[in-house]
Tab-separated table of C-alpha atoms in Angstrom:
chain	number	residue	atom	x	y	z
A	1	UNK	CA	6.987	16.787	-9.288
A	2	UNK	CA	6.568	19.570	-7.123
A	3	UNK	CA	4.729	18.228	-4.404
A	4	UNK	CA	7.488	15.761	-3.691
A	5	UNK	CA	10.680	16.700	-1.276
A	6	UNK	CA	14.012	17.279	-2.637
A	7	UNK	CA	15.057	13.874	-1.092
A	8	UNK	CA	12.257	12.292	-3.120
A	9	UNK	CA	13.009	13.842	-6.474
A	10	UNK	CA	14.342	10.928	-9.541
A	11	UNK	CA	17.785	11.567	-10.039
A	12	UNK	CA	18.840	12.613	-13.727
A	13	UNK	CA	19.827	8.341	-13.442
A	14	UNK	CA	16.689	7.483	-12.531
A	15	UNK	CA	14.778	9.149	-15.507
A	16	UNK	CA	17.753	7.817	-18.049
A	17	UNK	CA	16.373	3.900	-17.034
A	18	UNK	CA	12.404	4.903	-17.076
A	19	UNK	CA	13.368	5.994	-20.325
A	20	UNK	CA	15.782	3.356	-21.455
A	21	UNK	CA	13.731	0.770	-19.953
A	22	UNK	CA	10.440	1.835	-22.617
A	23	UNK	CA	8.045	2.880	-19.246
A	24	UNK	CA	6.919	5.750	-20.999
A	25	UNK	CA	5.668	3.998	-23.677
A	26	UNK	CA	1.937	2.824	-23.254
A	27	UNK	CA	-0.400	0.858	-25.766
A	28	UNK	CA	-2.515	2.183	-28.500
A	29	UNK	CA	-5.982	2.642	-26.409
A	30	UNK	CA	-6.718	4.759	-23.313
A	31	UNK	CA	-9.263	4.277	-20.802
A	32	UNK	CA	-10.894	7.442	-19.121
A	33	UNK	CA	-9.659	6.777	-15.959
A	34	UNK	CA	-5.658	6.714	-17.210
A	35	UNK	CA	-6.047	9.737	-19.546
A	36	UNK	CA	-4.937	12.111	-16.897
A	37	UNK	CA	-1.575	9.924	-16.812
A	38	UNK	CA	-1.069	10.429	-20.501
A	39	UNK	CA	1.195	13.053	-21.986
A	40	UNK	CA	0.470	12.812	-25.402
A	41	UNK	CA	-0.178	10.464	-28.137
A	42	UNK	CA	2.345	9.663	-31.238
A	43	UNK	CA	1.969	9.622	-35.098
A	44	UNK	CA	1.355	5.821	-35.069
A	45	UNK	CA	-1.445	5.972	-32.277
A	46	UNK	CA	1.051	4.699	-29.190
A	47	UNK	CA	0.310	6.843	-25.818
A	48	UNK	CA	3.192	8.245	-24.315
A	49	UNK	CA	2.834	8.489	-20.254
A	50	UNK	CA	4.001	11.296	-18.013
A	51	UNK	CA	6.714	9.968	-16.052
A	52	UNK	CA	6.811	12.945	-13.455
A	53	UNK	CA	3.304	11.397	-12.688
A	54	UNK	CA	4.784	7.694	-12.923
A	55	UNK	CA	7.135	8.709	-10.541
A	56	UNK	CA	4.638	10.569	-7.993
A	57	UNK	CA	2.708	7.851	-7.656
A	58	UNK	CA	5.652	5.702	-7.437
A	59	UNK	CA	6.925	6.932	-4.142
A	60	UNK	CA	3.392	7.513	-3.066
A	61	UNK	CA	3.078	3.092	-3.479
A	62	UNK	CA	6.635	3.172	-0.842
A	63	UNK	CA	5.346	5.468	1.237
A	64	UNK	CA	2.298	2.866	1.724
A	65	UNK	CA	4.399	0.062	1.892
A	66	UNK	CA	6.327	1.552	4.487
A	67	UNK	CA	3.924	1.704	6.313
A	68	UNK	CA	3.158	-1.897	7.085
A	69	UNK	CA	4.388	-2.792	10.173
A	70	UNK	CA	5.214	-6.872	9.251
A	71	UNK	CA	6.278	-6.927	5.790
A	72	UNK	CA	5.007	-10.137	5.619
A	73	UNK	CA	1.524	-8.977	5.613
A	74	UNK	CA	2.609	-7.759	2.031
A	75	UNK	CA	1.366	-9.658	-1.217
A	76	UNK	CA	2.530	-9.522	-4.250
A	77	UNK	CA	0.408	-10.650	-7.493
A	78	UNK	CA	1.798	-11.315	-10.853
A	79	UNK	CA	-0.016	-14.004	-13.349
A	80	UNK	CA	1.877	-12.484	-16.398
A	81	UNK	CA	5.543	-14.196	-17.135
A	82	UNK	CA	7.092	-11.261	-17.650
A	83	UNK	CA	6.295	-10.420	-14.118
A	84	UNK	CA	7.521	-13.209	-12.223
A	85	UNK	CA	11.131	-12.292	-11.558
A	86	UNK	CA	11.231	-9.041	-10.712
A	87	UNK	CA	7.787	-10.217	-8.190
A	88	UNK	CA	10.068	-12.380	-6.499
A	89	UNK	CA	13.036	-10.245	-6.551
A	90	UNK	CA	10.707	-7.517	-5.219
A	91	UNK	CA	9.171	-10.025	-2.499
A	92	UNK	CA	12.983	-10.940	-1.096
A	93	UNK	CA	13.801	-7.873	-1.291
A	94	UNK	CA	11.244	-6.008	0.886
A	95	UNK	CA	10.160	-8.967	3.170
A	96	UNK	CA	6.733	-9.536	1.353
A	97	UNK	CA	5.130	-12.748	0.209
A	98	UNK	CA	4.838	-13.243	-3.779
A	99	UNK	CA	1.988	-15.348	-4.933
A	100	UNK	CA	3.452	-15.778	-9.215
A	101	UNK	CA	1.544	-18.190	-11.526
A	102	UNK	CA	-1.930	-18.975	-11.663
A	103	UNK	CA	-3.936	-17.407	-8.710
A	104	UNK	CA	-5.742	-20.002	-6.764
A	105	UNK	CA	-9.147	-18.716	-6.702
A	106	UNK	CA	-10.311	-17.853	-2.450
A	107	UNK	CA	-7.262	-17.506	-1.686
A	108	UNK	CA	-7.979	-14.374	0.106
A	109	UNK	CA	-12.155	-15.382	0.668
A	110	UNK	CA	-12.122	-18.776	1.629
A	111	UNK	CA	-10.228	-20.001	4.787
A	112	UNK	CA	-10.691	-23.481	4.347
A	113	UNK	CA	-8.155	-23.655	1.145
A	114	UNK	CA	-4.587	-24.534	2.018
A	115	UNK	CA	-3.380	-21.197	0.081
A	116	UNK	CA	-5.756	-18.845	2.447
A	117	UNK	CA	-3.887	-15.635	3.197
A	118	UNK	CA	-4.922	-12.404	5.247
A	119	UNK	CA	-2.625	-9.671	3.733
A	120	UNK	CA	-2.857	-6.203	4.986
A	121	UNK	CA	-2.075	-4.878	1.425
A	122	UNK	CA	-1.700	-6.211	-1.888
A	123	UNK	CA	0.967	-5.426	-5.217
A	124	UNK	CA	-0.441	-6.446	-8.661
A	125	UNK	CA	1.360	-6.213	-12.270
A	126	UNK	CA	-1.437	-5.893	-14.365
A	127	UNK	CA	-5.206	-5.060	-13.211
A	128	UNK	CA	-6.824	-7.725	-16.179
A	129	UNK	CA	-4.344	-10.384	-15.794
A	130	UNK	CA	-4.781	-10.256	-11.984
A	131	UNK	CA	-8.479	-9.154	-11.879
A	132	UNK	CA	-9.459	-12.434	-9.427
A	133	UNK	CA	-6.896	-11.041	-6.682
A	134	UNK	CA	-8.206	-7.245	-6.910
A	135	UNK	CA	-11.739	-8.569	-7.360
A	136	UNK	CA	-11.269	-10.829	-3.907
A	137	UNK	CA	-9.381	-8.050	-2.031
A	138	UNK	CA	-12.380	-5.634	-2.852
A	139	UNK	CA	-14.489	-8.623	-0.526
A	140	UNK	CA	-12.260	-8.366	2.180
A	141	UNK	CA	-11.501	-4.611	2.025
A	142	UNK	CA	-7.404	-4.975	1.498
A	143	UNK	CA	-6.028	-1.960	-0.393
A	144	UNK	CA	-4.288	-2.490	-3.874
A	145	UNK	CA	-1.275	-1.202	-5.732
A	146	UNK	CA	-0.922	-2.133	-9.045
A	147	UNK	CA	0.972	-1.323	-12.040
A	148	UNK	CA	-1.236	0.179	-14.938
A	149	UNK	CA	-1.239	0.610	-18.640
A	150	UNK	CA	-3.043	2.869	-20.432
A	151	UNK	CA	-5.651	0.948	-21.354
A	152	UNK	CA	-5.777	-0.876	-17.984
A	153	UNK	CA	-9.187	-0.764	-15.985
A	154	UNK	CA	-8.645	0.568	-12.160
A	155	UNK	CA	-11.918	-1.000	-10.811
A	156	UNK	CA	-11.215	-1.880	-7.445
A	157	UNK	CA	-7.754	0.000	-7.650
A	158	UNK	CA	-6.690	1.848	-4.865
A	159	UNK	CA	-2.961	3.978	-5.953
A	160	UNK	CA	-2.304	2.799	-9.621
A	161	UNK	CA	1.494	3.604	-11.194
A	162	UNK	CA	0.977	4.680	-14.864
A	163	UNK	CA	3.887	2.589	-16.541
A	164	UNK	CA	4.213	0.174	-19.394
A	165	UNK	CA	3.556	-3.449	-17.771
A	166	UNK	CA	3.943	-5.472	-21.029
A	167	UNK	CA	7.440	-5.150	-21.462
A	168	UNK	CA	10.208	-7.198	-19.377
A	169	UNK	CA	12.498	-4.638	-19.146
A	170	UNK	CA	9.460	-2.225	-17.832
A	171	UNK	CA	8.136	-4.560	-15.258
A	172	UNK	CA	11.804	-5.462	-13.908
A	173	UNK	CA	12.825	-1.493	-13.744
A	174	UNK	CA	9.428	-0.551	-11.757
A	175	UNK	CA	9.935	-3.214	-9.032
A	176	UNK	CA	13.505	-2.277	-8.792
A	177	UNK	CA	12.696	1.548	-7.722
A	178	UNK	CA	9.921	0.635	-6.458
A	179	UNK	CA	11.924	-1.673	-3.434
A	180	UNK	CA	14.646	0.666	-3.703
A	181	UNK	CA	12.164	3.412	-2.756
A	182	UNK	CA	11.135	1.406	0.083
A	183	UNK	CA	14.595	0.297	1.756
A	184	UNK	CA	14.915	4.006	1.440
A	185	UNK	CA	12.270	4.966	3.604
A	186	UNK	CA	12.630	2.405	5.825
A	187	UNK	CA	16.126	3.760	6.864
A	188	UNK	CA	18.001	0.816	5.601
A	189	UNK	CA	19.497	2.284	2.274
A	190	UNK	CA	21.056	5.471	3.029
A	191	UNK	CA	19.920	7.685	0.069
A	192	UNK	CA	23.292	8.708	-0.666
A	193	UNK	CA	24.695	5.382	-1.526
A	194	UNK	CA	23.645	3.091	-4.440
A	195	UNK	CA	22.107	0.332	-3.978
A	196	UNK	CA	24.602	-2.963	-4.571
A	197	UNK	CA	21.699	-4.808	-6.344
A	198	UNK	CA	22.170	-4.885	-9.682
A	199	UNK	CA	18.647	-4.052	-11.783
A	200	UNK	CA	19.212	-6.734	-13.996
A	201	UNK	CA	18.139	-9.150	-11.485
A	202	UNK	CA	14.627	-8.194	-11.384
A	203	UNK	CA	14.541	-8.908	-15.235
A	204	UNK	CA	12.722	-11.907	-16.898
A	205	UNK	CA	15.000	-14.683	-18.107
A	206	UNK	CA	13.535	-17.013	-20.857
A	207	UNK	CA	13.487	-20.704	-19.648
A	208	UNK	CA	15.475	-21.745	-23.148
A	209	UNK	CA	18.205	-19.203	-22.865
A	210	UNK	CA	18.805	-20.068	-19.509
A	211	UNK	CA	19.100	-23.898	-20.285
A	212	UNK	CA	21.713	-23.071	-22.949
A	213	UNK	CA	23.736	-20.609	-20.597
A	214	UNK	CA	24.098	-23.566	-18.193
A	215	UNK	CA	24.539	-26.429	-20.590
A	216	UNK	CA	27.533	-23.945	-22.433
A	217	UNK	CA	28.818	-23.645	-18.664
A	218	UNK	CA	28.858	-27.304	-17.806
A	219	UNK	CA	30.410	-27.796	-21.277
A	220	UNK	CA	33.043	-25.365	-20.467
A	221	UNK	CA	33.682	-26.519	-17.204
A	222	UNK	CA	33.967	-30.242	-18.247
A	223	UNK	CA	36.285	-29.189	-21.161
A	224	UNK	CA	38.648	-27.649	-18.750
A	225	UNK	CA	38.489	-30.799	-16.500
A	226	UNK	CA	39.610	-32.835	-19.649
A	227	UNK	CA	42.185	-30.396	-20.099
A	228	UNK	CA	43.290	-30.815	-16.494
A	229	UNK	CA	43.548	-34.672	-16.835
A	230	UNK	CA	45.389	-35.004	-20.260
A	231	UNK	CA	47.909	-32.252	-18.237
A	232	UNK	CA	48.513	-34.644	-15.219
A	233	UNK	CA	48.825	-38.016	-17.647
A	234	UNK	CA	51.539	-36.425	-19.637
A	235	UNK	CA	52.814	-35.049	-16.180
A	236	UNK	CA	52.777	-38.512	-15.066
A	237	UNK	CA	54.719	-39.828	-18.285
A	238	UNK	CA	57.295	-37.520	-18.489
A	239	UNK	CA	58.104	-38.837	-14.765
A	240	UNK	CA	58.605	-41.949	-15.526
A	241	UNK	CA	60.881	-41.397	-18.990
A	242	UNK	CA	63.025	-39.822	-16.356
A	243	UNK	CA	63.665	-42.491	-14.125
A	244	UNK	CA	67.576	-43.045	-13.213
A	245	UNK	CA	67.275	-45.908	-15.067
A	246	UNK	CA	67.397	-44.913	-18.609
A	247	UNK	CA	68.423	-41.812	-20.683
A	248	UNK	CA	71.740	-40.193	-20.064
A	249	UNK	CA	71.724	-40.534	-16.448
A	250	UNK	CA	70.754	-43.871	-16.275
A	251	UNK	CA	73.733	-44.642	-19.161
A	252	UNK	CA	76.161	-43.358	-16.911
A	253	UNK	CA	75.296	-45.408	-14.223
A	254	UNK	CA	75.168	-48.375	-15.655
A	255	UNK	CA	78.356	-47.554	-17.381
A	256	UNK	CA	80.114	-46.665	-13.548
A	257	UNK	CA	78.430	-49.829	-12.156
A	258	UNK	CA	80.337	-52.145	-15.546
A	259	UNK	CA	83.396	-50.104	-14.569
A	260	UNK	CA	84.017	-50.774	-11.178
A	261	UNK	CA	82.844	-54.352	-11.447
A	262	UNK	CA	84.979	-54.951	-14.179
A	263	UNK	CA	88.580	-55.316	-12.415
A	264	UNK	CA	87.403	-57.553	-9.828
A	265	UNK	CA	86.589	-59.921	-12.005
A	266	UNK	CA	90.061	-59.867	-14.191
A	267	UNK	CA	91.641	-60.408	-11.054
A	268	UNK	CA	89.273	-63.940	-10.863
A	269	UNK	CA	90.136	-64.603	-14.007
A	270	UNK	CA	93.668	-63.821	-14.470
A	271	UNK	CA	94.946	-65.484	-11.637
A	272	UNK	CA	97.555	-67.732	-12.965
A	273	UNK	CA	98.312	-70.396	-10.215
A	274	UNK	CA	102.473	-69.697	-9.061
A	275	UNK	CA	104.572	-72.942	-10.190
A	276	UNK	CA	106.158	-75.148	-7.640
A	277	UNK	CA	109.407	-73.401	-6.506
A	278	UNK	CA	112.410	-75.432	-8.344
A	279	UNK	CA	110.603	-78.638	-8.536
A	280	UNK	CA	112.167	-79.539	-11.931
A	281	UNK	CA	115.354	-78.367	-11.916
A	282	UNK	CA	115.595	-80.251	-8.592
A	283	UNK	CA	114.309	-83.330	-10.341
Protein backbone atom coordinates (compact mmCIF):
# COMPACT_ATOMS: atom_id res chain seq x y z
CA UNK A 1 0.00 0.00 0.00
CA UNK A 2 2.88 2.06 0.18
CA UNK A 3 3.86 2.41 -3.21
CA UNK A 4 0.54 3.98 -4.06
CA UNK A 5 -0.11 8.02 -3.67
CA UNK A 6 -2.20 9.38 -1.01
CA UNK A 7 -4.87 10.16 -3.72
CA UNK A 8 -4.81 6.46 -4.59
CA UNK A 9 -5.13 5.03 -1.12
CA UNK A 10 -8.94 2.88 -0.41
CA UNK A 11 -10.81 4.94 1.78
CA UNK A 12 -11.78 3.32 5.28
CA UNK A 13 -15.39 2.93 2.82
CA UNK A 14 -13.76 1.29 0.35
CA UNK A 15 -12.20 -1.56 2.52
CA UNK A 16 -15.77 -1.82 4.59
CA UNK A 17 -17.43 -3.13 0.87
CA UNK A 18 -14.20 -5.43 -0.16
CA UNK A 19 -14.96 -6.79 3.05
CA UNK A 20 -18.70 -6.79 3.14
CA UNK A 21 -18.84 -7.80 -0.34
CA UNK A 22 -16.75 -11.50 0.66
CA UNK A 23 -13.52 -10.37 -1.88
CA UNK A 24 -11.24 -11.50 0.59
CA UNK A 25 -12.47 -14.71 0.68
CA UNK A 26 -10.83 -17.16 -1.92
CA UNK A 27 -11.48 -21.01 -2.53
CA UNK A 28 -9.97 -23.93 -0.82
CA UNK A 29 -6.85 -24.56 -3.36
CA UNK A 30 -3.97 -22.24 -4.34
CA UNK A 31 -1.99 -22.25 -7.36
CA UNK A 32 1.80 -21.20 -7.14
CA UNK A 33 1.44 -18.36 -9.08
CA UNK A 34 -1.50 -16.68 -6.61
CA UNK A 35 0.26 -17.71 -3.35
CA UNK A 36 2.02 -14.43 -3.10
CA UNK A 37 -1.66 -12.83 -3.10
CA UNK A 38 -2.67 -14.96 -0.18
CA UNK A 39 -2.64 -13.79 3.40
CA UNK A 40 -3.33 -16.74 5.16
CA UNK A 41 -5.39 -19.77 5.17
CA UNK A 42 -8.45 -20.56 7.75
CA UNK A 43 -9.34 -23.54 10.06
CA UNK A 44 -11.68 -25.02 7.38
CA UNK A 45 -9.00 -24.81 4.47
CA UNK A 46 -10.62 -21.38 2.73
CA UNK A 47 -7.64 -18.86 1.59
CA UNK A 48 -8.03 -15.53 2.72
CA UNK A 49 -6.47 -12.83 0.10
CA UNK A 50 -4.55 -9.68 0.91
CA UNK A 51 -6.66 -6.92 -0.04
CA UNK A 52 -3.84 -4.17 0.20
CA UNK A 53 -2.51 -6.34 -2.77
CA UNK A 54 -6.18 -6.62 -4.33
CA UNK A 55 -6.26 -3.12 -4.23
CA UNK A 56 -2.62 -2.40 -5.77
CA UNK A 57 -3.25 -4.19 -8.52
CA UNK A 58 -6.60 -2.76 -8.77
CA UNK A 59 -5.58 0.75 -9.59
CA UNK A 60 -2.62 -0.61 -11.42
CA UNK A 61 -5.72 -2.38 -14.08
CA UNK A 62 -7.16 1.80 -14.22
CA UNK A 63 -4.10 3.10 -14.67
CA UNK A 64 -3.90 0.72 -17.93
CA UNK A 65 -7.20 1.39 -18.91
CA UNK A 66 -6.61 4.90 -18.83
CA UNK A 67 -4.46 4.68 -20.94
CA UNK A 68 -6.34 3.69 -24.04
CA UNK A 69 -6.88 6.41 -26.08
CA UNK A 70 -10.60 5.11 -27.71
CA UNK A 71 -12.30 3.34 -25.05
CA UNK A 72 -13.86 1.47 -27.51
CA UNK A 73 -10.82 -0.45 -28.26
CA UNK A 74 -11.65 -1.93 -24.70
CA UNK A 75 -13.16 -5.57 -24.33
CA UNK A 76 -14.66 -6.92 -21.78
CA UNK A 77 -15.06 -10.91 -21.30
CA UNK A 78 -17.37 -12.58 -18.95
CA UNK A 79 -18.87 -16.29 -19.80
CA UNK A 80 -19.85 -16.78 -16.06
CA UNK A 81 -23.61 -15.43 -15.11
CA UNK A 82 -22.63 -13.94 -12.26
CA UNK A 83 -20.51 -11.72 -14.35
CA UNK A 84 -22.75 -10.39 -16.82
CA UNK A 85 -24.19 -7.33 -15.14
CA UNK A 86 -21.67 -5.72 -13.59
CA UNK A 87 -19.62 -6.51 -17.43
CA UNK A 88 -22.13 -4.47 -18.92
CA UNK A 89 -22.49 -1.97 -16.28
CA UNK A 90 -18.68 -1.74 -16.41
CA UNK A 91 -18.73 -1.54 -20.41
CA UNK A 92 -21.40 1.65 -20.27
CA UNK A 93 -19.77 2.93 -17.86
CA UNK A 94 -16.19 3.35 -19.18
CA UNK A 95 -16.98 3.41 -22.99
CA UNK A 96 -15.74 -0.25 -23.63
CA UNK A 97 -17.36 -3.03 -25.60
CA UNK A 98 -18.67 -6.17 -23.46
CA UNK A 99 -18.70 -9.44 -25.25
CA UNK A 100 -21.16 -11.64 -22.13
CA UNK A 101 -22.35 -15.20 -22.96
CA UNK A 102 -20.75 -17.77 -24.85
CA UNK A 103 -17.51 -16.53 -26.63
CA UNK A 104 -17.68 -17.07 -30.29
CA UNK A 105 -14.58 -18.86 -30.97
CA UNK A 106 -12.01 -16.36 -33.68
CA UNK A 107 -13.47 -13.75 -32.65
CA UNK A 108 -10.25 -12.04 -32.14
CA UNK A 109 -8.17 -14.64 -34.92
CA UNK A 110 -10.36 -14.92 -37.67
CA UNK A 111 -11.54 -11.82 -39.69
CA UNK A 112 -13.87 -13.43 -41.80
CA UNK A 113 -16.52 -14.10 -38.75
CA UNK A 114 -19.16 -11.43 -38.36
CA UNK A 115 -18.08 -11.06 -34.48
CA UNK A 116 -14.21 -10.24 -35.54
CA UNK A 117 -12.87 -7.58 -33.20
CA UNK A 118 -9.30 -5.87 -32.93
CA UNK A 119 -9.23 -4.66 -29.24
CA UNK A 120 -6.23 -2.92 -27.96
CA UNK A 121 -6.79 -4.55 -24.48
CA UNK A 122 -8.93 -7.03 -23.02
CA UNK A 123 -11.00 -7.43 -19.23
CA UNK A 124 -11.83 -11.07 -18.25
CA UNK A 125 -13.83 -12.39 -14.99
CA UNK A 126 -12.43 -15.58 -14.62
CA UNK A 127 -9.11 -16.96 -16.45
CA UNK A 128 -10.85 -20.88 -16.90
CA UNK A 129 -14.22 -19.77 -17.77
CA UNK A 130 -12.77 -17.32 -20.35
CA UNK A 131 -9.60 -19.32 -21.29
CA UNK A 132 -10.64 -19.17 -25.37
CA UNK A 133 -10.48 -15.17 -25.18
CA UNK A 134 -6.98 -15.08 -23.19
CA UNK A 135 -5.83 -18.07 -25.24
CA UNK A 136 -6.76 -15.98 -28.70
CA UNK A 137 -5.43 -12.63 -27.36
CA UNK A 138 -2.02 -14.45 -26.58
CA UNK A 139 -2.17 -15.04 -30.87
CA UNK A 140 -2.63 -11.61 -31.51
CA UNK A 141 -0.45 -10.14 -28.72
CA UNK A 142 -3.46 -7.97 -26.86
CA UNK A 143 -2.70 -7.55 -23.14
CA UNK A 144 -5.18 -9.03 -20.48
CA UNK A 145 -6.69 -8.03 -17.18
CA UNK A 146 -8.53 -10.41 -15.48
CA UNK A 147 -10.00 -11.06 -12.22
CA UNK A 148 -8.35 -14.10 -10.33
CA UNK A 149 -9.10 -16.60 -7.66
CA UNK A 150 -6.84 -18.37 -5.84
CA UNK A 151 -6.83 -21.27 -7.57
CA UNK A 152 -7.10 -19.49 -10.96
CA UNK A 153 -4.29 -20.25 -13.63
CA UNK A 154 -2.58 -16.82 -15.04
CA UNK A 155 -1.25 -18.43 -18.29
CA UNK A 156 -1.37 -15.86 -20.73
CA UNK A 157 -2.27 -13.22 -17.94
CA UNK A 158 -0.82 -10.03 -18.12
CA UNK A 159 -1.96 -7.78 -14.49
CA UNK A 160 -4.27 -10.28 -12.57
CA UNK A 161 -6.55 -8.71 -9.43
CA UNK A 162 -6.49 -11.32 -6.59
CA UNK A 163 -10.32 -11.23 -5.59
CA UNK A 164 -13.08 -13.73 -5.13
CA UNK A 165 -14.80 -14.05 -8.75
CA UNK A 166 -17.43 -16.69 -7.75
CA UNK A 167 -19.54 -14.64 -5.78
CA UNK A 168 -22.17 -11.97 -7.25
CA UNK A 169 -21.72 -9.59 -4.80
CA UNK A 170 -17.68 -9.93 -5.42
CA UNK A 171 -17.79 -9.64 -9.13
CA UNK A 172 -20.37 -6.58 -9.01
CA UNK A 173 -18.12 -4.65 -6.18
CA UNK A 174 -14.72 -5.17 -8.32
CA UNK A 175 -16.18 -3.69 -11.55
CA UNK A 176 -17.70 -0.94 -9.59
CA UNK A 177 -14.13 0.39 -8.21
CA UNK A 178 -12.67 -0.77 -10.79
CA UNK A 179 -14.73 1.99 -13.36
CA UNK A 180 -14.85 4.24 -10.54
CA UNK A 181 -11.03 4.10 -10.48
CA UNK A 182 -11.02 4.86 -14.02
CA UNK A 183 -13.53 7.95 -14.34
CA UNK A 184 -11.15 9.01 -11.65
CA UNK A 185 -8.17 9.10 -13.57
CA UNK A 186 -9.61 10.16 -16.48
CA UNK A 187 -10.55 13.55 -14.81
CA UNK A 188 -14.21 13.02 -15.05
CA UNK A 189 -15.06 12.06 -11.33
CA UNK A 190 -13.53 14.52 -9.14
CA UNK A 191 -12.07 12.34 -6.31
CA UNK A 192 -13.68 14.29 -3.75
CA UNK A 193 -17.20 13.63 -4.70
CA UNK A 194 -19.02 10.23 -4.71
CA UNK A 195 -19.90 8.77 -7.40
CA UNK A 196 -24.02 9.01 -8.04
CA UNK A 197 -24.01 5.35 -9.29
CA UNK A 198 -25.32 3.28 -6.98
CA UNK A 199 -23.09 -0.25 -6.59
CA UNK A 200 -26.01 -2.22 -6.61
CA UNK A 201 -26.35 -1.84 -10.22
CA UNK A 202 -23.41 -3.76 -11.17
CA UNK A 203 -24.96 -6.74 -9.17
CA UNK A 204 -26.44 -9.96 -10.76
CA UNK A 205 -30.23 -10.14 -10.76
CA UNK A 206 -31.76 -13.70 -11.07
CA UNK A 207 -34.04 -13.95 -14.21
CA UNK A 208 -37.05 -15.43 -11.75
CA UNK A 209 -36.87 -12.74 -9.17
CA UNK A 210 -36.91 -10.23 -11.63
CA UNK A 211 -40.08 -11.69 -13.43
CA UNK A 212 -41.90 -11.64 -10.07
CA UNK A 213 -40.74 -7.96 -9.17
CA UNK A 214 -42.40 -6.89 -12.45
CA UNK A 215 -45.43 -9.12 -12.51
CA UNK A 216 -46.06 -7.77 -8.48
CA UNK A 217 -45.59 -4.19 -10.18
CA UNK A 218 -48.00 -4.62 -13.03
CA UNK A 219 -50.33 -6.21 -10.43
CA UNK A 220 -50.01 -3.23 -8.30
CA UNK A 221 -50.32 -0.85 -10.87
CA UNK A 222 -53.47 -2.47 -12.43
CA UNK A 223 -55.02 -2.73 -8.89
CA UNK A 224 -54.72 0.94 -8.47
CA UNK A 225 -56.24 1.52 -11.99
CA UNK A 226 -59.31 -0.57 -10.76
CA UNK A 227 -59.32 1.48 -7.83
CA UNK A 228 -59.29 4.62 -9.96
CA UNK A 229 -62.32 3.44 -12.07
CA UNK A 230 -64.71 2.11 -9.27
CA UNK A 231 -63.75 5.96 -7.77
CA UNK A 232 -64.99 7.79 -10.98
CA UNK A 233 -68.30 5.31 -11.41
CA UNK A 234 -69.45 6.11 -7.96
CA UNK A 235 -68.28 9.78 -8.79
CA UNK A 236 -70.43 9.54 -11.71
CA UNK A 237 -73.52 8.14 -9.63
CA UNK A 238 -73.55 10.33 -6.94
CA UNK A 239 -73.95 13.10 -9.85
CA UNK A 240 -76.72 11.99 -11.11
CA UNK A 241 -78.76 11.17 -7.54
CA UNK A 242 -78.23 14.88 -7.34
CA UNK A 243 -79.92 16.09 -10.20
CA UNK A 244 -82.53 19.11 -9.48
CA UNK A 245 -84.93 16.77 -10.22
CA UNK A 246 -85.30 14.64 -7.24
CA UNK A 247 -84.31 14.73 -3.50
CA UNK A 248 -85.07 17.78 -1.47
CA UNK A 249 -84.28 20.23 -4.03
CA UNK A 250 -86.01 18.76 -6.67
CA UNK A 251 -89.28 18.42 -4.02
CA UNK A 252 -89.25 21.95 -3.63
CA UNK A 253 -89.41 22.70 -7.03
CA UNK A 254 -91.87 20.75 -8.04
CA UNK A 255 -93.79 21.83 -5.04
CA UNK A 256 -93.17 25.93 -6.22
CA UNK A 257 -93.98 24.91 -9.83
CA UNK A 258 -97.83 23.08 -8.29
CA UNK A 259 -98.02 26.33 -6.33
CA UNK A 260 -97.92 28.94 -8.69
CA UNK A 261 -99.83 26.95 -11.27
CA UNK A 262 -102.39 26.23 -8.97
CA UNK A 263 -104.43 29.70 -8.81
CA UNK A 264 -104.56 30.12 -12.40
CA UNK A 265 -106.37 27.37 -12.84
CA UNK A 266 -109.15 28.09 -9.91
CA UNK A 267 -109.65 31.17 -11.61
CA UNK A 268 -110.63 28.75 -14.97
CA UNK A 269 -112.55 26.90 -12.99
CA UNK A 270 -114.36 29.08 -10.69
CA UNK A 271 -115.56 31.43 -13.03
CA UNK A 272 -119.21 31.53 -12.48
CA UNK A 273 -120.82 33.19 -15.63
CA UNK A 274 -122.62 36.89 -14.16
CA UNK A 275 -126.60 36.52 -14.59
CA UNK A 276 -128.47 38.70 -16.96
CA UNK A 277 -128.95 42.11 -15.21
CA UNK A 278 -132.83 42.17 -14.02
CA UNK A 279 -134.05 39.94 -16.69
CA UNK A 280 -136.66 38.29 -14.40
CA UNK A 281 -137.83 40.70 -12.31
CA UNK A 282 -138.39 42.66 -15.55
CA UNK A 283 -140.29 39.70 -16.91
Amino acid sequence: MSKLPTILSPTEEDIQLLLSAQCHLGTKNATTRMTPYVYKRRADGIHILNLGKTWEKLILAARIIATIENPQDICVVSSRPYGHRAALKFAKYIGAEAIVGRFTPGTFTNYITRSFREPRLIITTDPRSDFQAIKEASYVNIPVISLADTDASLQFVDVAIPTNNKGKHALGLIYYLLARAVLRLRGTLDYETAWDVMVDMFFYRDPEEAEKEQEAAAAAAALEGDFDAAAGEATGDWAVEGTANEGVAGIAAAATADWSAAPTDWADDGAVPAPAANSSWDA
